mmCIF file of N, CA and C in Angstrom:
data_model
loop_
_atom_site.group_PDB
_atom_site.id
_atom_site.type_symbol
_atom_site.label_atom_id
_atom_site.label_comp_id
_atom_site.label_asym_id
_atom_site.label_seq_id
_atom_site.Cartn_x
_atom_site.Cartn_y
_atom_site.Cartn_z
ATOM 1 N N UNK I 288 89.221 45.313 143.804
ATOM 2 C CA UNK I 288 90.260 45.416 142.807
ATOM 3 C C UNK I 288 89.708 46.013 141.516
ATOM 4 N N UNK I 289 88.513 45.630 141.182
ATOM 5 C CA UNK I 289 87.900 46.136 139.955
ATOM 6 C C UNK I 289 87.690 47.650 140.046
ATOM 7 N N UNK I 290 87.318 48.152 141.219
ATOM 8 C CA UNK I 290 87.109 49.583 141.412
ATOM 9 C C UNK I 290 88.436 50.317 141.251
ATOM 10 N N UNK I 291 89.521 49.763 141.782
ATOM 11 C CA UNK I 291 90.836 50.383 141.650
ATOM 12 C C UNK I 291 91.222 50.474 140.185
ATOM 13 N N UNK I 292 90.968 49.426 139.391
ATOM 14 C CA UNK I 292 91.278 49.436 137.962
ATOM 15 C C UNK I 292 90.483 50.500 137.234
ATOM 16 N N UNK I 293 89.212 50.648 137.582
ATOM 17 C CA UNK I 293 88.380 51.677 136.958
ATOM 18 C C UNK I 293 88.878 53.072 137.307
ATOM 19 N N UNK I 294 89.279 53.287 138.541
ATOM 20 C CA UNK I 294 89.792 54.597 138.950
ATOM 21 C C UNK I 294 91.083 54.918 138.201
ATOM 22 N N UNK I 295 91.977 53.943 138.097
ATOM 23 C CA UNK I 295 93.230 54.147 137.367
ATOM 24 C C UNK I 295 92.937 54.465 135.907
ATOM 25 N N UNK I 296 92.003 53.752 135.302
ATOM 26 C CA UNK I 296 91.646 54.014 133.905
ATOM 27 C C UNK I 296 91.051 55.402 133.744
ATOM 28 N N UNK I 297 90.179 55.810 134.665
ATOM 29 C CA UNK I 297 89.561 57.131 134.611
ATOM 30 C C UNK I 297 90.606 58.227 134.753
ATOM 31 N N UNK I 298 91.532 58.058 135.701
ATOM 32 C CA UNK I 298 92.601 59.044 135.894
ATOM 33 C C UNK I 298 93.459 59.140 134.633
ATOM 34 N N UNK I 299 93.732 58.018 133.996
ATOM 35 C CA UNK I 299 94.533 58.024 132.772
ATOM 36 C C UNK I 299 93.836 58.781 131.653
ATOM 37 N N UNK I 300 92.545 58.582 131.496
ATOM 38 C CA UNK I 300 91.786 59.276 130.452
ATOM 39 C C UNK I 300 91.756 60.770 130.723
ATOM 40 N N UNK I 301 91.508 61.169 131.962
ATOM 41 C CA UNK I 301 91.477 62.590 132.308
ATOM 42 C C UNK I 301 92.843 63.215 132.102
ATOM 43 N N UNK I 302 93.906 62.542 132.495
ATOM 44 C CA UNK I 302 95.256 63.072 132.351
ATOM 45 C C UNK I 302 95.639 63.252 130.897
ATOM 46 N N UNK I 303 95.073 62.459 130.020
ATOM 47 C CA UNK I 303 95.391 62.555 128.597
ATOM 48 C C UNK I 303 94.404 63.435 127.849
ATOM 49 N N UNK I 304 93.623 64.205 128.550
ATOM 50 C CA UNK I 304 92.697 65.112 127.876
ATOM 51 C C UNK I 304 91.498 64.385 127.317
ATOM 52 N N UNK I 305 91.071 63.328 127.969
ATOM 53 C CA UNK I 305 89.889 62.617 127.502
ATOM 54 C C UNK I 305 90.153 61.771 126.283
ATOM 55 N N UNK I 306 91.416 61.538 125.983
ATOM 56 C CA UNK I 306 91.753 60.703 124.844
ATOM 57 C C UNK I 306 91.766 61.463 123.528
ATOM 58 N N UNK I 307 91.359 62.723 123.529
ATOM 59 C CA UNK I 307 91.352 63.516 122.297
ATOM 60 C C UNK I 307 92.773 63.950 121.953
ATOM 61 N N UNK I 308 93.085 63.925 120.677
ATOM 62 C CA UNK I 308 94.394 64.364 120.219
ATOM 63 C C UNK I 308 94.326 65.844 119.872
ATOM 64 N N UNK I 309 95.218 66.632 120.458
ATOM 65 C CA UNK I 309 95.280 68.058 120.163
ATOM 66 C C UNK I 309 96.071 68.258 118.876
ATOM 67 N N UNK I 310 95.665 69.224 118.038
ATOM 68 C CA UNK I 310 96.438 69.475 116.822
ATOM 69 C C UNK I 310 97.840 69.948 117.180
ATOM 70 N N UNK I 311 98.794 69.502 116.419
ATOM 71 C CA UNK I 311 100.177 69.892 116.676
ATOM 72 C C UNK I 311 100.412 71.336 116.245
ATOM 73 N N UNK I 312 101.199 72.059 117.018
ATOM 74 C CA UNK I 312 101.580 73.415 116.648
ATOM 75 C C UNK I 312 102.597 73.338 115.526
ATOM 76 N N UNK I 313 102.457 74.175 114.514
ATOM 77 C CA UNK I 313 103.443 74.153 113.433
ATOM 78 C C UNK I 313 104.790 74.655 113.944
ATOM 79 N N UNK I 314 105.861 74.108 113.404
ATOM 80 C CA UNK I 314 107.194 74.558 113.792
ATOM 81 C C UNK I 314 107.552 75.771 112.944
ATOM 82 N N UNK I 315 107.703 76.906 113.592
ATOM 83 C CA UNK I 315 108.037 78.130 112.870
ATOM 84 C C UNK I 315 109.482 78.546 113.090
ATOM 85 N N UNK I 316 110.174 77.855 113.994
ATOM 86 C CA UNK I 316 111.545 78.231 114.311
ATOM 87 C C UNK I 316 112.402 78.155 113.056
ATOM 88 N N UNK I 317 113.144 79.216 112.797
ATOM 89 C CA UNK I 317 114.012 79.286 111.628
ATOM 90 C C UNK I 317 113.826 80.596 110.893
ATOM 91 N N UNK I 318 114.363 80.637 109.684
ATOM 92 C CA UNK I 318 114.340 81.858 108.866
ATOM 93 C C UNK I 318 113.386 81.671 107.701
ATOM 94 N N UNK I 319 112.586 82.689 107.457
ATOM 95 C CA UNK I 319 111.599 82.705 106.381
ATOM 96 C C UNK I 319 111.907 83.882 105.455
ATOM 97 N N UNK I 320 111.795 83.688 104.145
ATOM 98 C CA UNK I 320 112.066 84.749 103.165
ATOM 99 C C UNK I 320 110.766 85.345 102.640
ATOM 100 N N UNK I 321 110.727 86.664 102.534
ATOM 101 C CA UNK I 321 109.551 87.353 102.014
ATOM 102 C C UNK I 321 109.349 86.994 100.545
ATOM 103 N N UNK I 322 108.144 86.521 100.206
ATOM 104 C CA UNK I 322 107.812 86.142 98.835
ATOM 105 C C UNK I 322 106.837 87.118 98.191
ATOM 106 N N UNK I 323 105.833 87.549 98.947
ATOM 107 C CA UNK I 323 104.872 88.515 98.394
ATOM 108 C C UNK I 323 104.640 89.636 99.390
ATOM 109 N N UNK I 324 104.408 90.817 98.867
ATOM 110 C CA UNK I 324 104.120 92.015 99.660
ATOM 111 C C UNK I 324 102.843 92.605 99.088
ATOM 112 N N UNK I 325 101.859 92.799 99.933
ATOM 113 C CA UNK I 325 100.550 93.300 99.503
ATOM 114 C C UNK I 325 99.951 92.402 98.419
ATOM 115 N N UNK I 326 100.232 91.091 98.536
ATOM 116 C CA UNK I 326 99.674 90.106 97.617
ATOM 117 C C UNK I 326 100.384 90.006 96.279
ATOM 118 N N UNK I 327 101.489 90.726 96.096
ATOM 119 C CA UNK I 327 102.218 90.745 94.827
ATOM 120 C C UNK I 327 103.644 90.255 95.023
ATOM 121 N N UNK I 328 104.221 89.626 93.963
ATOM 122 C CA UNK I 328 105.611 89.169 94.079
ATOM 123 C C UNK I 328 106.562 90.359 94.193
ATOM 124 N N UNK I 329 107.754 90.064 94.713
ATOM 125 C CA UNK I 329 108.787 91.105 94.829
ATOM 126 C C UNK I 329 109.530 91.271 93.518
ATOM 127 N N UNK I 330 110.052 92.422 93.214
ATOM 128 C CA UNK I 330 109.902 93.647 93.977
ATOM 129 C C UNK I 330 108.489 94.212 93.819
ATOM 130 N N UNK I 331 107.950 94.728 94.915
ATOM 131 C CA UNK I 331 106.612 95.314 94.922
ATOM 132 C C UNK I 331 106.754 96.832 94.906
ATOM 133 N N UNK I 332 106.119 97.479 93.945
ATOM 134 C CA UNK I 332 106.150 98.931 93.842
ATOM 135 C C UNK I 332 104.842 99.498 94.352
ATOM 136 N N UNK I 333 104.973 100.376 95.341
ATOM 137 C CA UNK I 333 103.800 100.995 95.947
ATOM 138 C C UNK I 333 103.182 102.069 95.070
ATOM 139 N N UNK I 334 102.090 102.600 95.545
ATOM 140 C CA UNK I 334 101.372 103.656 94.841
ATOM 141 C C UNK I 334 102.159 104.963 94.922
ATOM 142 N N UNK I 335 102.361 105.648 93.793
ATOM 143 C CA UNK I 335 103.048 106.942 93.843
ATOM 144 C C UNK I 335 102.272 107.937 94.713
ATOM 145 N N UNK I 336 103.020 108.767 95.430
ATOM 146 C CA UNK I 336 102.392 109.773 96.278
ATOM 147 C C UNK I 336 103.059 111.127 96.042
ATOM 148 N N UNK I 337 102.256 112.151 96.055
ATOM 149 C CA UNK I 337 102.776 113.508 95.888
ATOM 150 C C UNK I 337 103.380 113.989 97.204
ATOM 151 N N UNK I 338 104.618 114.451 97.155
ATOM 152 C CA UNK I 338 105.292 115.014 98.319
ATOM 153 C C UNK I 338 105.779 116.411 97.949
ATOM 154 N N UNK I 339 106.210 117.199 98.927
ATOM 155 C CA UNK I 339 106.745 118.526 98.589
ATOM 156 C C UNK I 339 107.926 118.469 97.619
ATOM 157 N N UNK I 340 108.680 117.353 97.639
ATOM 158 C CA UNK I 340 109.833 117.220 96.749
ATOM 159 C C UNK I 340 109.507 116.620 95.391
ATOM 160 N N UNK I 341 108.278 116.159 95.198
ATOM 161 C CA UNK I 341 107.899 115.538 93.938
ATOM 162 C C UNK I 341 107.137 114.245 94.172
ATOM 163 N N UNK I 342 107.123 113.404 93.153
ATOM 164 C CA UNK I 342 106.416 112.118 93.238
ATOM 165 C C UNK I 342 107.334 111.092 93.902
ATOM 166 N N UNK I 343 106.882 110.552 95.033
ATOM 167 C CA UNK I 343 107.655 109.553 95.769
ATOM 168 C C UNK I 343 107.038 108.175 95.568
ATOM 169 N N UNK I 344 107.914 107.176 95.449
ATOM 170 C CA UNK I 344 107.477 105.787 95.283
ATOM 171 C C UNK I 344 108.350 104.912 96.180
ATOM 172 N N UNK I 345 107.690 104.034 96.937
ATOM 173 C CA UNK I 345 108.402 103.049 97.761
ATOM 174 C C UNK I 345 108.337 101.697 97.067
ATOM 175 N N UNK I 346 109.450 100.978 97.100
ATOM 176 C CA UNK I 346 109.508 99.654 96.494
ATOM 177 C C UNK I 346 110.074 98.668 97.516
ATOM 178 N N UNK I 347 109.288 97.631 97.862
ATOM 179 C CA UNK I 347 109.755 96.563 98.748
ATOM 180 C C UNK I 347 110.552 95.578 97.903
ATOM 181 N N UNK I 348 111.816 95.366 98.280
ATOM 182 C CA UNK I 348 112.695 94.535 97.464
ATOM 183 C C UNK I 348 113.050 93.192 98.089
ATOM 184 N N UNK I 349 112.806 93.022 99.374
ATOM 185 C CA UNK I 349 113.132 91.763 100.030
ATOM 186 C C UNK I 349 112.855 91.847 101.511
ATOM 187 N N UNK I 350 112.985 90.722 102.159
ATOM 188 C CA UNK I 350 112.788 90.708 103.604
ATOM 189 C C UNK I 350 112.905 89.317 104.162
ATOM 190 N N UNK I 351 112.991 89.262 105.483
ATOM 191 C CA UNK I 351 113.017 87.976 106.149
ATOM 192 C C UNK I 351 112.377 88.076 107.520
ATOM 193 N N UNK I 352 111.945 86.919 107.985
ATOM 194 C CA UNK I 352 111.289 86.755 109.268
ATOM 195 C C UNK I 352 112.011 85.604 109.962
ATOM 196 N N UNK I 353 112.423 85.832 111.217
ATOM 197 C CA UNK I 353 113.139 84.785 111.930
ATOM 198 C C UNK I 353 112.505 84.552 113.298
ATOM 199 N N UNK I 354 112.235 83.274 113.603
ATOM 200 C CA UNK I 354 111.672 82.861 114.879
ATOM 201 C C UNK I 354 112.692 82.021 115.633
ATOM 202 N N UNK I 355 112.771 82.231 116.929
ATOM 203 C CA UNK I 355 113.629 81.395 117.757
ATOM 204 C C UNK I 355 113.628 81.875 119.195
ATOM 205 N N UNK I 356 113.661 80.941 120.134
ATOM 206 C CA UNK I 356 113.752 81.278 121.539
ATOM 207 C C UNK I 356 112.601 82.111 122.073
ATOM 208 N N UNK I 357 111.418 81.985 121.467
ATOM 209 C CA UNK I 357 110.258 82.732 121.933
ATOM 210 C C UNK I 357 110.171 84.158 121.413
ATOM 211 N N UNK I 358 111.135 84.568 120.583
ATOM 212 C CA UNK I 358 111.076 85.914 120.014
ATOM 213 C C UNK I 358 111.203 85.829 118.490
ATOM 214 N N UNK I 359 110.863 86.930 117.854
ATOM 215 C CA UNK I 359 110.982 86.978 116.396
ATOM 216 C C UNK I 359 111.527 88.335 115.977
ATOM 217 N N UNK I 360 112.066 88.366 114.766
ATOM 218 C CA UNK I 360 112.458 89.618 114.123
ATOM 219 C C UNK I 360 111.951 89.566 112.691
ATOM 220 N N UNK I 361 111.521 90.694 112.197
ATOM 221 C CA UNK I 361 111.136 90.802 110.793
ATOM 222 C C UNK I 361 111.837 92.039 110.241
ATOM 223 N N UNK I 362 112.355 91.924 109.033
ATOM 224 C CA UNK I 362 112.972 93.071 108.376
ATOM 225 C C UNK I 362 112.574 93.058 106.906
ATOM 226 N N UNK I 363 112.247 94.240 106.416
ATOM 227 C CA UNK I 363 111.844 94.395 105.019
ATOM 228 C C UNK I 363 112.639 95.545 104.431
ATOM 229 N N UNK I 364 113.279 95.303 103.283
ATOM 230 C CA UNK I 364 114.066 96.330 102.603
ATOM 231 C C UNK I 364 113.172 97.127 101.667
ATOM 232 N N UNK I 365 113.243 98.445 101.802
ATOM 233 C CA UNK I 365 112.420 99.342 100.988
ATOM 234 C C UNK I 365 113.314 100.407 100.369
ATOM 235 N N UNK I 366 113.171 100.608 99.061
ATOM 236 C CA UNK I 366 113.880 101.678 98.365
ATOM 237 C C UNK I 366 112.875 102.781 98.063
ATOM 238 N N UNK I 367 113.214 104.016 98.420
ATOM 239 C CA UNK I 367 112.336 105.161 98.161
ATOM 240 C C UNK I 367 112.975 106.024 97.085
ATOM 241 N N UNK I 368 112.178 106.315 96.059
ATOM 242 C CA UNK I 368 112.624 107.226 95.011
ATOM 243 C C UNK I 368 111.706 108.443 94.984
ATOM 244 N N UNK I 369 112.263 109.580 94.634
ATOM 245 C CA UNK I 369 111.491 110.804 94.436
ATOM 246 C C UNK I 369 111.863 111.320 93.053
ATOM 247 N N UNK I 370 110.857 111.494 92.204
ATOM 248 C CA UNK I 370 111.055 111.919 90.813
ATOM 249 C C UNK I 370 112.047 111.017 90.085
ATOM 250 N N UNK I 371 111.986 109.702 90.376
ATOM 251 C CA UNK I 371 112.824 108.735 89.686
ATOM 252 C C UNK I 371 114.238 108.618 90.219
ATOM 253 N N UNK I 372 114.606 109.406 91.211
ATOM 254 C CA UNK I 372 115.949 109.346 91.786
ATOM 255 C C UNK I 372 115.880 108.680 93.154
ATOM 256 N N UNK I 373 116.759 107.683 93.341
ATOM 257 C CA UNK I 373 116.756 106.984 94.625
ATOM 258 C C UNK I 373 117.162 107.952 95.722
ATOM 259 N N UNK I 374 116.324 108.030 96.744
ATOM 260 C CA UNK I 374 116.581 108.931 97.864
ATOM 261 C C UNK I 374 117.262 108.178 99.001
ATOM 262 N N UNK I 375 116.749 106.999 99.344
ATOM 263 C CA UNK I 375 117.370 106.205 100.398
ATOM 264 C C UNK I 375 116.863 104.778 100.378
ATOM 265 N N UNK I 376 117.687 103.911 100.983
ATOM 266 C CA UNK I 376 117.281 102.542 101.284
ATOM 267 C C UNK I 376 116.831 102.541 102.734
ATOM 268 N N UNK I 377 115.703 101.949 102.977
ATOM 269 C CA UNK I 377 115.163 101.886 104.333
ATOM 270 C C UNK I 377 114.996 100.421 104.696
ATOM 271 N N UNK I 378 115.277 100.097 105.943
ATOM 272 C CA UNK I 378 115.058 98.739 106.407
ATOM 273 C C UNK I 378 114.033 98.798 107.526
ATOM 274 N N UNK I 379 112.796 98.381 107.215
ATOM 275 C CA UNK I 379 111.759 98.308 108.241
ATOM 276 C C UNK I 379 112.084 97.121 109.123
ATOM 277 N N UNK I 380 112.207 97.342 110.411
ATOM 278 C CA UNK I 380 112.527 96.261 111.345
ATOM 279 C C UNK I 380 111.522 96.230 112.482
ATOM 280 N N UNK I 381 111.256 95.021 112.937
ATOM 281 C CA UNK I 381 110.346 94.836 114.060
ATOM 282 C C UNK I 381 110.836 93.644 114.870
ATOM 283 N N UNK I 382 110.720 93.745 116.178
ATOM 284 C CA UNK I 382 111.045 92.635 117.059
ATOM 285 C C UNK I 382 109.859 92.404 117.984
ATOM 286 N N UNK I 383 109.796 91.241 118.550
ATOM 287 C CA UNK I 383 108.721 90.954 119.492
ATOM 288 C C UNK I 383 108.786 89.513 119.959
ATOM 289 N N UNK I 384 107.722 89.098 120.613
ATOM 290 C CA UNK I 384 107.615 87.727 121.088
ATOM 291 C C UNK I 384 106.491 87.029 120.320
ATOM 292 N N UNK I 385 106.471 85.716 120.406
ATOM 293 C CA UNK I 385 105.410 84.965 119.722
ATOM 294 C C UNK I 385 105.013 83.752 120.546
ATOM 295 N N UNK I 386 103.792 83.292 120.266
ATOM 296 C CA UNK I 386 103.257 82.087 120.873
ATOM 297 C C UNK I 386 102.701 81.214 119.761
ATOM 298 N N UNK I 387 103.051 79.942 119.762
ATOM 299 C CA UNK I 387 102.539 79.025 118.746
ATOM 300 C C UNK I 387 101.080 78.700 119.040
ATOM 301 N N UNK I 388 100.289 78.547 117.972
ATOM 302 C CA UNK I 388 98.905 78.095 118.058
ATOM 303 C C UNK I 388 98.785 76.839 117.219
ATOM 304 N N UNK I 389 97.598 76.270 117.132
ATOM 305 C CA UNK I 389 97.418 75.047 116.343
ATOM 306 C C UNK I 389 97.528 75.309 114.843
ATOM 307 N N UNK I 390 97.345 76.556 114.400
ATOM 308 C CA UNK I 390 97.391 76.864 112.963
ATOM 309 C C UNK I 390 98.481 77.844 112.583
ATOM 310 N N UNK I 391 99.236 78.342 113.538
ATOM 311 C CA UNK I 391 100.270 79.326 113.225
ATOM 312 C C UNK I 391 100.887 79.897 114.473
ATOM 313 N N UNK I 392 100.976 81.217 114.523
ATOM 314 C CA UNK I 392 101.551 81.907 115.666
ATOM 315 C C UNK I 392 100.805 83.212 115.918
ATOM 316 N N UNK I 393 100.898 83.698 117.136
ATOM 317 C CA UNK I 393 100.434 85.038 117.469
ATOM 318 C C UNK I 393 101.684 85.827 117.819
ATOM 319 N N UNK I 394 101.946 86.866 117.034
ATOM 320 C CA UNK I 394 103.132 87.692 117.251
ATOM 321 C C UNK I 394 102.726 88.941 118.022
ATOM 322 N N UNK I 395 103.560 89.309 118.981
ATOM 323 C CA UNK I 395 103.327 90.499 119.787
ATOM 324 C C UNK I 395 104.461 91.479 119.509
ATOM 325 N N UNK I 396 104.238 92.413 118.550
ATOM 326 C CA UNK I 396 105.298 93.356 118.173
ATOM 327 C C UNK I 396 105.733 94.219 119.344
ATOM 328 N N UNK I 397 107.024 94.449 119.408
ATOM 329 C CA UNK I 397 107.634 95.347 120.390
ATOM 330 C C UNK I 397 107.330 94.934 121.823
ATOM 331 N N UNK I 398 107.064 93.641 122.032
ATOM 332 C CA UNK I 398 106.847 93.100 123.373
ATOM 333 C C UNK I 398 108.226 92.814 123.950
ATOM 334 N N UNK I 399 108.820 93.840 124.534
ATOM 335 C CA UNK I 399 110.194 93.765 124.999
ATOM 336 C C UNK I 399 110.202 93.768 126.522
ATOM 337 N N UNK I 400 110.931 92.824 127.133
ATOM 338 C CA UNK I 400 110.985 92.828 128.595
ATOM 339 C C UNK I 400 111.424 94.189 129.123
ATOM 340 N N UNK I 401 110.707 94.687 130.111
ATOM 341 C CA UNK I 401 111.031 95.973 130.713
ATOM 342 C C UNK I 401 110.307 97.150 130.098
ATOM 343 N N UNK I 402 109.645 96.933 128.938
ATOM 344 C CA UNK I 402 108.904 98.036 128.331
ATOM 345 C C UNK I 402 107.496 98.063 128.908
ATOM 346 N N UNK I 403 106.865 99.206 128.812
ATOM 347 C CA UNK I 403 105.505 99.317 129.344
ATOM 348 C C UNK I 403 104.522 98.737 128.340
ATOM 349 N N UNK I 404 103.410 98.172 128.804
ATOM 350 C CA UNK I 404 102.414 97.587 127.890
ATOM 351 C C UNK I 404 101.891 98.593 126.864
ATOM 352 N N UNK I 405 101.892 99.877 127.193
ATOM 353 C CA UNK I 405 101.370 100.864 126.249
ATOM 354 C C UNK I 405 102.269 101.017 125.026
ATOM 355 N N UNK I 406 103.536 100.565 125.116
ATOM 356 C CA UNK I 406 104.443 100.663 123.986
ATOM 357 C C UNK I 406 104.255 99.517 122.992
ATOM 358 N N UNK I 407 103.612 98.455 123.425
ATOM 359 C CA UNK I 407 103.431 97.289 122.566
ATOM 360 C C UNK I 407 102.307 97.538 121.562
ATOM 361 N N UNK I 408 102.518 97.074 120.346
ATOM 362 C CA UNK I 408 101.504 97.174 119.297
ATOM 363 C C UNK I 408 100.523 96.012 119.460
ATOM 364 N N UNK I 409 99.356 96.085 118.810
ATOM 365 C CA UNK I 409 98.396 94.977 118.898
ATOM 366 C C UNK I 409 98.993 93.671 118.367
ATOM 367 N N UNK I 410 98.558 92.565 118.928
ATOM 368 C CA UNK I 410 99.026 91.253 118.492
ATOM 369 C C UNK I 410 98.615 90.996 117.050
ATOM 370 N N UNK I 411 99.442 90.226 116.342
ATOM 371 C CA UNK I 411 99.212 89.879 114.945
ATOM 372 C C UNK I 411 99.129 88.363 114.833
ATOM 373 N N UNK I 412 98.037 87.856 114.271
ATOM 374 C CA UNK I 412 97.891 86.417 114.053
ATOM 375 C C UNK I 412 98.442 86.054 112.687
ATOM 376 N N UNK I 413 99.309 85.052 112.658
ATOM 377 C CA UNK I 413 99.890 84.572 111.413
ATOM 378 C C UNK I 413 99.462 83.129 111.205
ATOM 379 N N UNK I 414 99.185 82.772 109.962
ATOM 380 C CA UNK I 414 98.761 81.431 109.611
ATOM 381 C C UNK I 414 99.891 80.700 108.904
ATOM 382 N N UNK I 415 100.167 79.488 109.356
ATOM 383 C CA UNK I 415 101.186 78.654 108.719
ATOM 384 C C UNK I 415 100.479 77.581 107.918
ATOM 385 N N UNK I 416 100.888 77.438 106.656
ATOM 386 C CA UNK I 416 100.354 76.399 105.785
ATOM 387 C C UNK I 416 101.528 75.786 105.034
ATOM 388 N N UNK I 417 101.906 74.596 105.430
ATOM 389 C CA UNK I 417 103.071 73.959 104.811
ATOM 390 C C UNK I 417 104.325 74.762 105.102
ATOM 391 N N UNK I 418 104.988 75.224 104.057
ATOM 392 C CA UNK I 418 106.229 75.985 104.243
ATOM 393 C C UNK I 418 106.020 77.483 104.092
ATOM 394 N N UNK I 419 104.760 77.959 104.179
ATOM 395 C CA UNK I 419 104.504 79.397 104.094
ATOM 396 C C UNK I 419 103.839 79.908 105.371
ATOM 397 N N UNK I 420 104.096 81.161 105.662
ATOM 398 C CA UNK I 420 103.455 81.845 106.773
ATOM 399 C C UNK I 420 102.951 83.178 106.243
ATOM 400 N N UNK I 421 101.707 83.516 106.591
ATOM 401 C CA UNK I 421 101.078 84.735 106.076
ATOM 402 C C UNK I 421 100.428 85.519 107.204
ATOM 403 N N UNK I 422 100.472 86.852 107.075
ATOM 404 C CA UNK I 422 99.823 87.731 108.045
ATOM 405 C C UNK I 422 99.681 89.124 107.437
ATOM 406 N N UNK I 423 98.899 89.954 108.106
ATOM 407 C CA UNK I 423 98.716 91.340 107.671
ATOM 408 C C UNK I 423 99.687 92.237 108.430
ATOM 409 N N UNK I 424 100.386 93.088 107.706
ATOM 410 C CA UNK I 424 101.287 94.077 108.303
ATOM 411 C C UNK I 424 100.819 95.445 107.841
ATOM 412 N N UNK I 425 100.275 96.224 108.761
ATOM 413 C CA UNK I 425 99.730 97.545 108.443
ATOM 414 C C UNK I 425 98.735 97.456 107.285
ATOM 415 N N UNK I 426 97.866 96.444 107.346
ATOM 416 C CA UNK I 426 96.821 96.259 106.345
ATOM 417 C C UNK I 426 97.259 95.594 105.061
ATOM 418 N N UNK I 427 98.534 95.279 104.923
ATOM 419 C CA UNK I 427 99.047 94.654 103.706
ATOM 420 C C UNK I 427 99.356 93.178 103.977
ATOM 421 N N UNK I 428 98.829 92.270 103.144
ATOM 422 C CA UNK I 428 99.142 90.847 103.335
ATOM 423 C C UNK I 428 100.582 90.542 102.923
ATOM 424 N N UNK I 429 101.292 89.852 103.803
ATOM 425 C CA UNK I 429 102.666 89.431 103.541
ATOM 426 C C UNK I 429 102.728 87.918 103.591
ATOM 427 N N UNK I 430 103.521 87.323 102.708
ATOM 428 C CA UNK I 430 103.733 85.879 102.716
ATOM 429 C C UNK I 430 105.225 85.611 102.698
ATOM 430 N N UNK I 431 105.646 84.758 103.620
ATOM 431 C CA UNK I 431 107.041 84.336 103.723
ATOM 432 C C UNK I 431 107.125 82.835 103.478
ATOM 433 N N UNK I 432 108.260 82.369 102.943
ATOM 434 C CA UNK I 432 108.489 80.939 102.701
ATOM 435 C C UNK I 432 109.693 80.529 103.546
ATOM 436 N N UNK I 433 109.564 79.372 104.205
ATOM 437 C CA UNK I 433 110.661 78.889 105.060
ATOM 438 C C UNK I 433 111.843 78.479 104.226
ATOM 439 N N UNK I 434 113.016 78.873 104.674
ATOM 440 C CA UNK I 434 114.259 78.504 103.966
ATOM 441 C C UNK I 434 114.674 77.108 104.316
#
């Protein structure tokens, strides 16, 4: 009987991962608002660039990130001016899938069912700290706050 009790106890410990507690994955499901772009508060004005039409400047004015059902969407509003005149409003959009980790999420841009793996962009690791999530987008640090 004592051997049976030891076996049951051993099976219980193994089934529970050796008794170690795994860190909880942060809950990212919901909508997050863009707070900083390239480390600066919004609106963020980019570096002026010379174009054939004159001096062009992009300004990030807002954005949001939404997680749910294993997929995410991110959209960032950008206003482009040339020589001080607004040329167009642009909405940068991205969709993909994500996987929760112990410290945040790994986002897989353009990971769309039925698309070829060559169309997918490299995975992006995002860190969640309290009510903020941060990651690099095309080399620029972005920070979003959960609504």
